[in-house]
XYZ file of C-alpha atoms in Angstrom:
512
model
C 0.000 0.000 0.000
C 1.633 3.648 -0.844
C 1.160 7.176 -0.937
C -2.244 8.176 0.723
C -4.116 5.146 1.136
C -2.060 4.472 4.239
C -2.832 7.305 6.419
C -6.709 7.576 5.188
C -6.920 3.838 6.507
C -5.760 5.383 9.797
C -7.807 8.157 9.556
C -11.149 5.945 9.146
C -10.360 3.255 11.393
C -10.252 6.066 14.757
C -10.436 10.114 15.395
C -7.240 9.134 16.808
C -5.257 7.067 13.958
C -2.807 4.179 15.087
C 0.029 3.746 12.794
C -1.167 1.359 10.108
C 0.315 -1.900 11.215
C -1.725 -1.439 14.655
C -5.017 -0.720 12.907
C -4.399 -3.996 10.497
C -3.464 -5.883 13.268
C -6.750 -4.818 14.903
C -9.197 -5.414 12.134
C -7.373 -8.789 11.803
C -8.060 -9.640 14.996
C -11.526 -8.500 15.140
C -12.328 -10.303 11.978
C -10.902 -13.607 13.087
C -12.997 -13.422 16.477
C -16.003 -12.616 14.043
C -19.740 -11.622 15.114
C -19.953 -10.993 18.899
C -24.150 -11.465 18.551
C -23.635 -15.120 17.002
C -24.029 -17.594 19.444
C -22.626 -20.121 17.217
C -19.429 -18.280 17.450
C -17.437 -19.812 20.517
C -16.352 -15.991 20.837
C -19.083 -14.408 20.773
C -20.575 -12.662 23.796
C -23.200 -14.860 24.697
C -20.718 -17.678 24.336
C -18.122 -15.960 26.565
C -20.666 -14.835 28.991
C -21.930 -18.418 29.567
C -19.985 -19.399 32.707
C -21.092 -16.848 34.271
C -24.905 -17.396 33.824
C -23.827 -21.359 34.881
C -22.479 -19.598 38.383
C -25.429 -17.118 38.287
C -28.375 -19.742 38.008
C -27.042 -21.977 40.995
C -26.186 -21.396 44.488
C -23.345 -19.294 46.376
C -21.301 -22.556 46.619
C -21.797 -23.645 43.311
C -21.156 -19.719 42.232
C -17.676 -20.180 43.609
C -17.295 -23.636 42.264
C -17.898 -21.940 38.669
C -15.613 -19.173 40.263
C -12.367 -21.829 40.736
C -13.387 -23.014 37.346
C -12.681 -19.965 35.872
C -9.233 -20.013 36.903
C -9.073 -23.401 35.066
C -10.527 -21.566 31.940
C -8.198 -18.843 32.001
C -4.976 -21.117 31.454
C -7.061 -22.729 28.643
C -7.634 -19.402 27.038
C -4.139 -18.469 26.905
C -3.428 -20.884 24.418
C -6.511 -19.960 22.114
C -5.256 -16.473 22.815
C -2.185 -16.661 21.179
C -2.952 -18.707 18.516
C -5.255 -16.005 17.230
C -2.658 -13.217 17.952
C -0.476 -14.719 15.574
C -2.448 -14.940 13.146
C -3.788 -11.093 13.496
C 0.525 -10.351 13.419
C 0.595 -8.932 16.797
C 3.749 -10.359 17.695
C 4.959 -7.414 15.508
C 4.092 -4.682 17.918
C 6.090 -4.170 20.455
C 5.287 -0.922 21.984
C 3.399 -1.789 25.040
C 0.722 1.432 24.362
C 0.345 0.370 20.689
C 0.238 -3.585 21.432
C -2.729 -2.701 24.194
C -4.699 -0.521 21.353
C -4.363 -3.553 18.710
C -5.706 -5.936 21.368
C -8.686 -4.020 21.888
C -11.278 -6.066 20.336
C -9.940 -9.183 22.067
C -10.094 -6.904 25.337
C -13.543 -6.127 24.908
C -14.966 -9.065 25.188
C -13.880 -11.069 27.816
C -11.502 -9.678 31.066
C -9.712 -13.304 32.003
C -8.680 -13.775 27.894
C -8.031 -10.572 27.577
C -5.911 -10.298 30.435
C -3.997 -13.433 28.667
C -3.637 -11.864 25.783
C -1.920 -8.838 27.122
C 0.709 -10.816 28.833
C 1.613 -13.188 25.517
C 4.728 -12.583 24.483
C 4.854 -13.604 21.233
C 4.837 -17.135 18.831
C 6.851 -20.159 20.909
C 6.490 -17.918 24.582
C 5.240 -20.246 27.148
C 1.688 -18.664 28.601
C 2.635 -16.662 31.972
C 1.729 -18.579 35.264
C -1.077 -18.598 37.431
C -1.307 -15.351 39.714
C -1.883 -15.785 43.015
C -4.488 -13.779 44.446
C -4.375 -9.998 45.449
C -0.817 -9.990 44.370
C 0.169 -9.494 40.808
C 3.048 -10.282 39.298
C 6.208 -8.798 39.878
C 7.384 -8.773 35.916
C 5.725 -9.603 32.731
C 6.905 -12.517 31.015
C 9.940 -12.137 29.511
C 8.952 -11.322 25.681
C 5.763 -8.967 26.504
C 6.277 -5.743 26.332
C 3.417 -4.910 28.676
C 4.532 -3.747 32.293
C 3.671 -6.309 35.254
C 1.867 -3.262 36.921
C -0.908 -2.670 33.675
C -1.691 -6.074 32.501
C -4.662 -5.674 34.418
C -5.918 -2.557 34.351
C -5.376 -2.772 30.726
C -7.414 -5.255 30.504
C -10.185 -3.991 32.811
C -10.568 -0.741 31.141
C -11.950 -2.103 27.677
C -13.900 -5.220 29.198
C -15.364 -2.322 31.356
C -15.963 -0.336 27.940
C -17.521 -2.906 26.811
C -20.241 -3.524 29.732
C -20.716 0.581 29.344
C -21.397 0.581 25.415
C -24.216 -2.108 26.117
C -25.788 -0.144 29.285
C -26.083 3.075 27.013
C -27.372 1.178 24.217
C -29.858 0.160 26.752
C -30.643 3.649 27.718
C -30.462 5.226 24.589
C -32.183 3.035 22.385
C -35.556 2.894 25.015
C -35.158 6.434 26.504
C -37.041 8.046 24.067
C -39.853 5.598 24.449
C -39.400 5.552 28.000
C -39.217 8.717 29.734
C -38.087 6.616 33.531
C -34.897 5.601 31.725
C -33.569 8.924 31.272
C -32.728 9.027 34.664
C -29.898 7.047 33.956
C -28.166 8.821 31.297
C -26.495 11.335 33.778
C -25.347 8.154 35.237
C -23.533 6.949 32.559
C -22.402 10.025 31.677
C -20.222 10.165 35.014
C -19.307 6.447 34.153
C -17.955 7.193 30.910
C -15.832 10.261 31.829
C -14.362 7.564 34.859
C -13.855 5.052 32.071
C -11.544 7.757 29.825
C -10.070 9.112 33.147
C -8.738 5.564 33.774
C -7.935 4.845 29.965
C -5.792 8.012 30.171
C -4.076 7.177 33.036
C -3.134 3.491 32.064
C -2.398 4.490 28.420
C 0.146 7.057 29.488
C 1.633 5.010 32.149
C 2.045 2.150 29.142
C 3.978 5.003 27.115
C 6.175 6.050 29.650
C 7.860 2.561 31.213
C 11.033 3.642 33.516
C 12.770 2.793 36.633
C 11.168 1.822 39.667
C 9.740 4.000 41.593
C 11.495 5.198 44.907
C 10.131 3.205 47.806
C 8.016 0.702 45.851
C 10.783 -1.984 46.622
C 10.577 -2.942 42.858
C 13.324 -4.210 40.582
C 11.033 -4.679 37.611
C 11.023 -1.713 35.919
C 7.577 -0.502 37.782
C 7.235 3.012 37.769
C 4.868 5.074 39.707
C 2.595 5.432 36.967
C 2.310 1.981 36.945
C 1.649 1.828 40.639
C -0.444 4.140 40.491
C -2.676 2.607 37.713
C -2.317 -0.362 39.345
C -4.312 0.503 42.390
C -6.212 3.644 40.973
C -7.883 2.207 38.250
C -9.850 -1.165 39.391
C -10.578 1.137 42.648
C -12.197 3.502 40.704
C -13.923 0.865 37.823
C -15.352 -0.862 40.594
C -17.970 1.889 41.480
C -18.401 2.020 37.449
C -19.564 -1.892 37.239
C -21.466 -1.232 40.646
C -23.210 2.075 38.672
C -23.457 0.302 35.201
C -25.091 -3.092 37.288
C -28.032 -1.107 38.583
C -28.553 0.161 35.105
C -28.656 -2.764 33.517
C -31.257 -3.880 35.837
C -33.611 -1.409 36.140
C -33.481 -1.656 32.181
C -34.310 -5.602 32.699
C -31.110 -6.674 31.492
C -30.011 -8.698 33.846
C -27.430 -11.695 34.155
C -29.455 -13.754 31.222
C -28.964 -10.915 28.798
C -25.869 -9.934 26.955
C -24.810 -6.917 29.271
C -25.827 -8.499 32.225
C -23.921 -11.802 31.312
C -20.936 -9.941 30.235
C -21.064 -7.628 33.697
C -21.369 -10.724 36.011
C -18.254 -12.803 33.388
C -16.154 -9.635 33.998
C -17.341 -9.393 37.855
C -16.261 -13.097 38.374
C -12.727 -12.956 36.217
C -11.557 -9.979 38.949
C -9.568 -12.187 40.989
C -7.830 -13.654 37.791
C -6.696 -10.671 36.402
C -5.509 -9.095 39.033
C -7.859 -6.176 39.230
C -9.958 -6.996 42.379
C -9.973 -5.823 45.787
C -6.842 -7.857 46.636
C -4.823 -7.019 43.817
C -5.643 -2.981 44.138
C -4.796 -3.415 47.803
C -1.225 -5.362 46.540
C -0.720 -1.853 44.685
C -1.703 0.663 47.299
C 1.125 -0.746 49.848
C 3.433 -0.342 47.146
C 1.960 3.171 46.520
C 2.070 3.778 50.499
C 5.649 2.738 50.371
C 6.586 5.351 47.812
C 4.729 8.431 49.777
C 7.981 9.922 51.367
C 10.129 10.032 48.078
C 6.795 11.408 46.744
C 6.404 14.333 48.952
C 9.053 16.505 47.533
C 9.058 20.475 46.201
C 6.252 21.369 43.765
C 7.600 22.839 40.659
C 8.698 26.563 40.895
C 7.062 27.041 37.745
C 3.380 25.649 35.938
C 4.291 23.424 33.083
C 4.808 25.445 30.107
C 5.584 24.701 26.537
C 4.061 21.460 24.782
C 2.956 18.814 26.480
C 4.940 15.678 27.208
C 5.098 13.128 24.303
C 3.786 10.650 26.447
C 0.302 12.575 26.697
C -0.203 12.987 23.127
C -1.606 9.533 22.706
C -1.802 10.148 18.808
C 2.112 10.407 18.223
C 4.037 6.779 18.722
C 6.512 7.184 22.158
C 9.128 9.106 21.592
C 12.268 7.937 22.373
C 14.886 9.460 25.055
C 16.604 12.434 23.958
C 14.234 13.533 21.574
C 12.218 16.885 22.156
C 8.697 17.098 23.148
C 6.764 17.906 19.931
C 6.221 17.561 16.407
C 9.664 15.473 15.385
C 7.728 12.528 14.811
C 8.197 13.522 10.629
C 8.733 10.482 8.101
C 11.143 8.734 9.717
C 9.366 5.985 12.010
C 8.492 2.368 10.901
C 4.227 1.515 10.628
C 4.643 0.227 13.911
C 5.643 3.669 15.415
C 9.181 3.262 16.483
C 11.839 4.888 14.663
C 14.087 2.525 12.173
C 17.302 1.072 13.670
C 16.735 3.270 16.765
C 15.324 -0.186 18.467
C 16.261 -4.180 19.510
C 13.266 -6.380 18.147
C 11.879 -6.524 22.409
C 11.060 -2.472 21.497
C 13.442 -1.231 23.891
C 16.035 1.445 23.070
C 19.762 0.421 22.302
C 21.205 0.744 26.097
C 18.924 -0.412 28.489
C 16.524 2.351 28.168
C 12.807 2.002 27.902
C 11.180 4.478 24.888
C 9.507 7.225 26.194
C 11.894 7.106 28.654
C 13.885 10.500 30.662
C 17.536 9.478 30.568
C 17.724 10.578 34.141
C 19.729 7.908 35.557
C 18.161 5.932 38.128
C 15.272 8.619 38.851
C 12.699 7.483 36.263
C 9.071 7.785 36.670
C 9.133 8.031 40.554
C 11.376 11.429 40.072
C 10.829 13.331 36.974
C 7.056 12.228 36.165
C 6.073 13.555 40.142
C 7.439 16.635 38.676
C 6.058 17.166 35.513
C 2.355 15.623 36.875
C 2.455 18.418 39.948
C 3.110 20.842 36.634
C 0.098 19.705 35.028
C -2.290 20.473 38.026
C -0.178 24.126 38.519
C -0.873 24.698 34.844
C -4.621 23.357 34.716
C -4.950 26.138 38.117
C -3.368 28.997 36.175
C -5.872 28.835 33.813
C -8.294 29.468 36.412
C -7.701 33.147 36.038
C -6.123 33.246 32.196
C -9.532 32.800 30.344
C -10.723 35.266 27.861
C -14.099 35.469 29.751
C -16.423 33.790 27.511
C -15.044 29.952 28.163
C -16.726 28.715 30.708
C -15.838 25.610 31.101
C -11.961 25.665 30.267
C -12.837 28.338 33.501
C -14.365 25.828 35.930
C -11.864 23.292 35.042
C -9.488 25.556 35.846
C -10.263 26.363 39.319
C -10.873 22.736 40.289
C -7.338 22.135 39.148
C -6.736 24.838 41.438
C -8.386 23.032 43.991
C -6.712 19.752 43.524
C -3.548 21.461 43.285
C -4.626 22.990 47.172
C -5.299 19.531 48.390
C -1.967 18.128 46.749
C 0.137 20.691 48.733
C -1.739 20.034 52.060
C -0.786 16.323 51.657
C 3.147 17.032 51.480
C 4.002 16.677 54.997
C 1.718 13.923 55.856
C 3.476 12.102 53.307
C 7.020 12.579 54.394
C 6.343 10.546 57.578
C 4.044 8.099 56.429
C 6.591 5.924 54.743
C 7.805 4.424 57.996
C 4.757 2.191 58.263
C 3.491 1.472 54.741
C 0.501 -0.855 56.118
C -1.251 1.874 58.336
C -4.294 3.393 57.958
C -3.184 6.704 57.738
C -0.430 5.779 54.950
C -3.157 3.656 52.970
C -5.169 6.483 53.377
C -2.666 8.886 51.813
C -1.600 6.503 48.603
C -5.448 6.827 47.927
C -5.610 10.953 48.187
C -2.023 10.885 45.739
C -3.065 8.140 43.131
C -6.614 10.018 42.868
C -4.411 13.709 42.254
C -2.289 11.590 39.733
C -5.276 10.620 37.859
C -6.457 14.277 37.852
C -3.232 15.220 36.477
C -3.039 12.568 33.542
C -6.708 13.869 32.939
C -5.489 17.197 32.583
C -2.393 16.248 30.320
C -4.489 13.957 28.092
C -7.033 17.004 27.637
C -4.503 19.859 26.729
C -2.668 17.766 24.330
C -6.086 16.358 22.355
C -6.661 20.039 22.012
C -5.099 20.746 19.317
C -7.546 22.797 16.771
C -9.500 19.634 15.703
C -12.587 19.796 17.980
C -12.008 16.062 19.116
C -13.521 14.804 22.138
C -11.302 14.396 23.646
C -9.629 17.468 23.382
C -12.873 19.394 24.877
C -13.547 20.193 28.776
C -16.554 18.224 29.363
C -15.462 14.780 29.549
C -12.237 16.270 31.863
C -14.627 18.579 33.977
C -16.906 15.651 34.832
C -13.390 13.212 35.199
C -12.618 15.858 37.567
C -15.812 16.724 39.686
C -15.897 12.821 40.279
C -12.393 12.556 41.472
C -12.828 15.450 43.873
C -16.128 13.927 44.925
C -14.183 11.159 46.427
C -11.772 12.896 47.756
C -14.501 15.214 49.781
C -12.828 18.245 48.235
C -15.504 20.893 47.779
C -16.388 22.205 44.221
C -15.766 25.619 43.523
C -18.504 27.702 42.929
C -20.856 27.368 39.940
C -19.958 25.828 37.299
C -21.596 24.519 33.828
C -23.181 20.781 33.929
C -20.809 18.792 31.687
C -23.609 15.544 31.844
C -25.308 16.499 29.027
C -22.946 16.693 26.584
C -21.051 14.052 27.786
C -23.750 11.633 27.589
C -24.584 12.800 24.254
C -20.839 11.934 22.930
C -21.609 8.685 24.247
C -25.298 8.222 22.604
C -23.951 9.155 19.830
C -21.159 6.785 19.783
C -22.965 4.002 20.183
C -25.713 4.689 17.531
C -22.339 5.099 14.885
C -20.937 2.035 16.290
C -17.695 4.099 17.633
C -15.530 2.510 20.906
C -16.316 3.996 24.360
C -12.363 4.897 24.183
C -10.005 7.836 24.135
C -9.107 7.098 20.966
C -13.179 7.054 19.330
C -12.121 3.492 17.523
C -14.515 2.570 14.788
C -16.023 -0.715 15.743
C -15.916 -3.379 12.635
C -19.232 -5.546 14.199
């Protein structure tokens, strides 16, 4: 394929293009899993969903008994897993951000094969072992160029995408008919701007692998972004599937339909990938661990200038050394790396990960606290640097403000609370920082979408609401009036839905 036909590919397949061996890849993979509405089709939904509704129709013991079984199930899927990988050509992208997006239909539809999928490491890799619960694992397998840290939430994020897009097509294909369902669209509304929140996160912790960070007690190359997404995420998705659970049953979907099937399936593979109670708990005492390196100096200054490559999910990672924006020119490979700049595992020539600082030893734990306590000081300067007639860039500007407030309160706390990582008061703390970290990947995410092109995702309303809900669970008070961003948000998701578009930051075209 030359000259245009390429890019235009790209350009159709998402509002945020992949480079065109990801979007192949994808479309291969989607088309070999085929019709997810076909019961026939042993990966379908209904199909994938069914040992679920076997736990659901019998008692608690025999719940847990299909529970076990699942584990079982999981070790038999990673085989199936990557025999169809191979034959979609994923083995052929190696940057962990880019491998995640070409996985997405697989990740979808079902949370345990998905999760298997993530951690394959390519044609002739043995599947990774069993993980035991609440405790992920402390490296990936050798070959996969996922980190440990984000197999799960990775995972987690689209399967919960998935349970969302069949909730609003619920809701929006009965609301009209049915004035008592509207209720429910603010609802979702909230749970899609938690969903991208949580994409955003885990997508730029996945472009920005490093060192470990300081106080995690982790030689594996797990960075605080990965800690962070770690716990933050299946904390946070968990009130999501609780939300998008009612929904689905006061719209009679319950465990014997498709949404309710695929809800309880993705309920019952927690434990297996990692993302349940136990396994965010796992990350928190990491997190915990971390809080004194954590509580140094704020940045002097707001970020300024572009924002960091790894927040411009549309450009492939850059690699170390290279500056922030616009150098991405002619000269990478379809995969997104640049040509002889790699080794075939998609790491840098040297040791370092792409997307990386350079700083020796400091990584993510150092530099990335830095430039994320930017991102809030930025987001609060705007509070005040609107031309007047922007309301919402306004009111997302003074929550940063706000967050930024509750951020500097927590620095002493945190300098102390290292000594006993398993306290109350130092869990307590890793839960206030990873929620501000979210904020600030929110924030980043935003300001680099908006770049002229009136995406979504470049817009305040999905980051306003991200926002309002992460201060809502901190108990940080709102400030002031401020426009509803509900509305509009659920009507980006309505509207993806009835054009058959993802429920993801990047507004993927959906092939079924």
């Amino acid at each position: 394929m030359a000259g245009p036909v390429p890019g235009a590919l790209a350009h159709r397949y998402a509002a945020l293009p992949p480079p065109l061996r990801v979007a192949l890849a994808a479309l291969r993979l989607e088309v070999l899993l085929g019709d997810p509405r076909d019961a026939a089709n042993p990966y379908s939904l209904p199909a994938l969903a069914a040992p679920a509704l076997a736990g659901a129709a019998g008692s608690a013991a025999s719940a847990g008994a299909a529970g076990a079984a699942g584990v079982g199930e999981g070790a038999r899927w990673s085989g199936r897993a990557g025999a169809l990988l191979t034959a979609a050509g994923l083995g052929q992208v190696r940057a962990a951000d880019q491998r995640v997006r070409a996985l997405r239909p697989l990740l979808r539809r079902d949370l345990a094969l998905g999760r298997a999928a993530v951690a394959w490491g390519g044609p002739g890799v043995p599947p990774p072992a069993g993980r035991v619960r609440g405790r992920a694992g402390e490296s990936s397998p050798v070959s996969s160029p996922v980190p440990a840290a984000l197999l799960g939430p990775a995972a987690l994020v689209a399967a919960a995408g998935g349970v969302l897009r069949q909730a609003a097509l619920a809701v929006a294909g009965r609301g009209s008919g049915e004035p008592a369902l509207r209720q429910w669209q603010p609802v979702l509304a909230a749970a899609f701007a938690d969903l991208l929140a949580c994409e955003s996160l885990t997508c730029v912790a996945l472009r920005r692998p490093a060192a470990p960070a300081p106080g995690t007690g982790s030689g594996s190359g797990v960075g605080l972004l990965g800690v962070v997404a770690g716990y933050v995420v299946p904390t946070v998705l968990a009130d999501v599937l609780a939300q998008l659970g009612l929904v689905l049953a006061e719209c009679g979907h319950g465990p014997a339909g498709t949404g309710g099937g695929m809800l309880a399936k993705l309920t019952g593979d927690l434990p297996l990938a990692g993302v349940d109670a136990a396994g965010a708990a796992y990350w928190q005492a990491r997190l915990a661990g971390a809080l004194p390196a954590l509580a140094g100096e704020e940045p002097r200054t707001a970020h300024r200038g572009p924002v960091p490559a790894f927040f411009r999910l549309a450009d492939p990672p850059a690699p170390a050394g290279v500056a922030a924006a616009g150098e991405q020119g002619d000269g990478h490979t379809p995969d997104g790396h640049e040509p002889d700049r790699h080794e075939p595992d998609g790491h840098e020539p040297g040791g370092h990960e792409p997307g990386g600082d350079g700083v020796g030893g400091d990584g993510v734990g150092g530099d990335d606290r830095v430039v994320l306590s930017g991102l809030l000081r930025a987001g609060a300067a705007r509070a005040d640097g609107g031309d007047g007639g922007d309301t919402g860039g306004a009111a997302l500007g003074a929550l940063a403000r706000r967050l930024l407030t509750e951020q500097r309160a927590l620095r002493r706390p945190c300098r102390t609370a290292g000594a006993d990582p398993g306290a109350v008061a130092a869990r307590a703390l890793a839960d206030r920082q990873a929620l501000l970290w979210l904020a600030a990947a929110v924030l980043g995410v935003r300001e680099a979408a908006d770049d002229g092109r009136g995406l979504f995702l470049g817009g305040t309303h999905w980051a306003l609401l991200a926002l309002t809900g992460i201060a809502g669970r901190l108990g940080v008070p709102l400030p002031g009036p401020a426009p509803d961003p509900r509305a509009p948000v659920w009507a980006e998701l309505a509207g993806r839905v009835r054009r058959g578009v993802d429920c993801d930051v990047y507004a993927t075209r959906l092939l079924w």
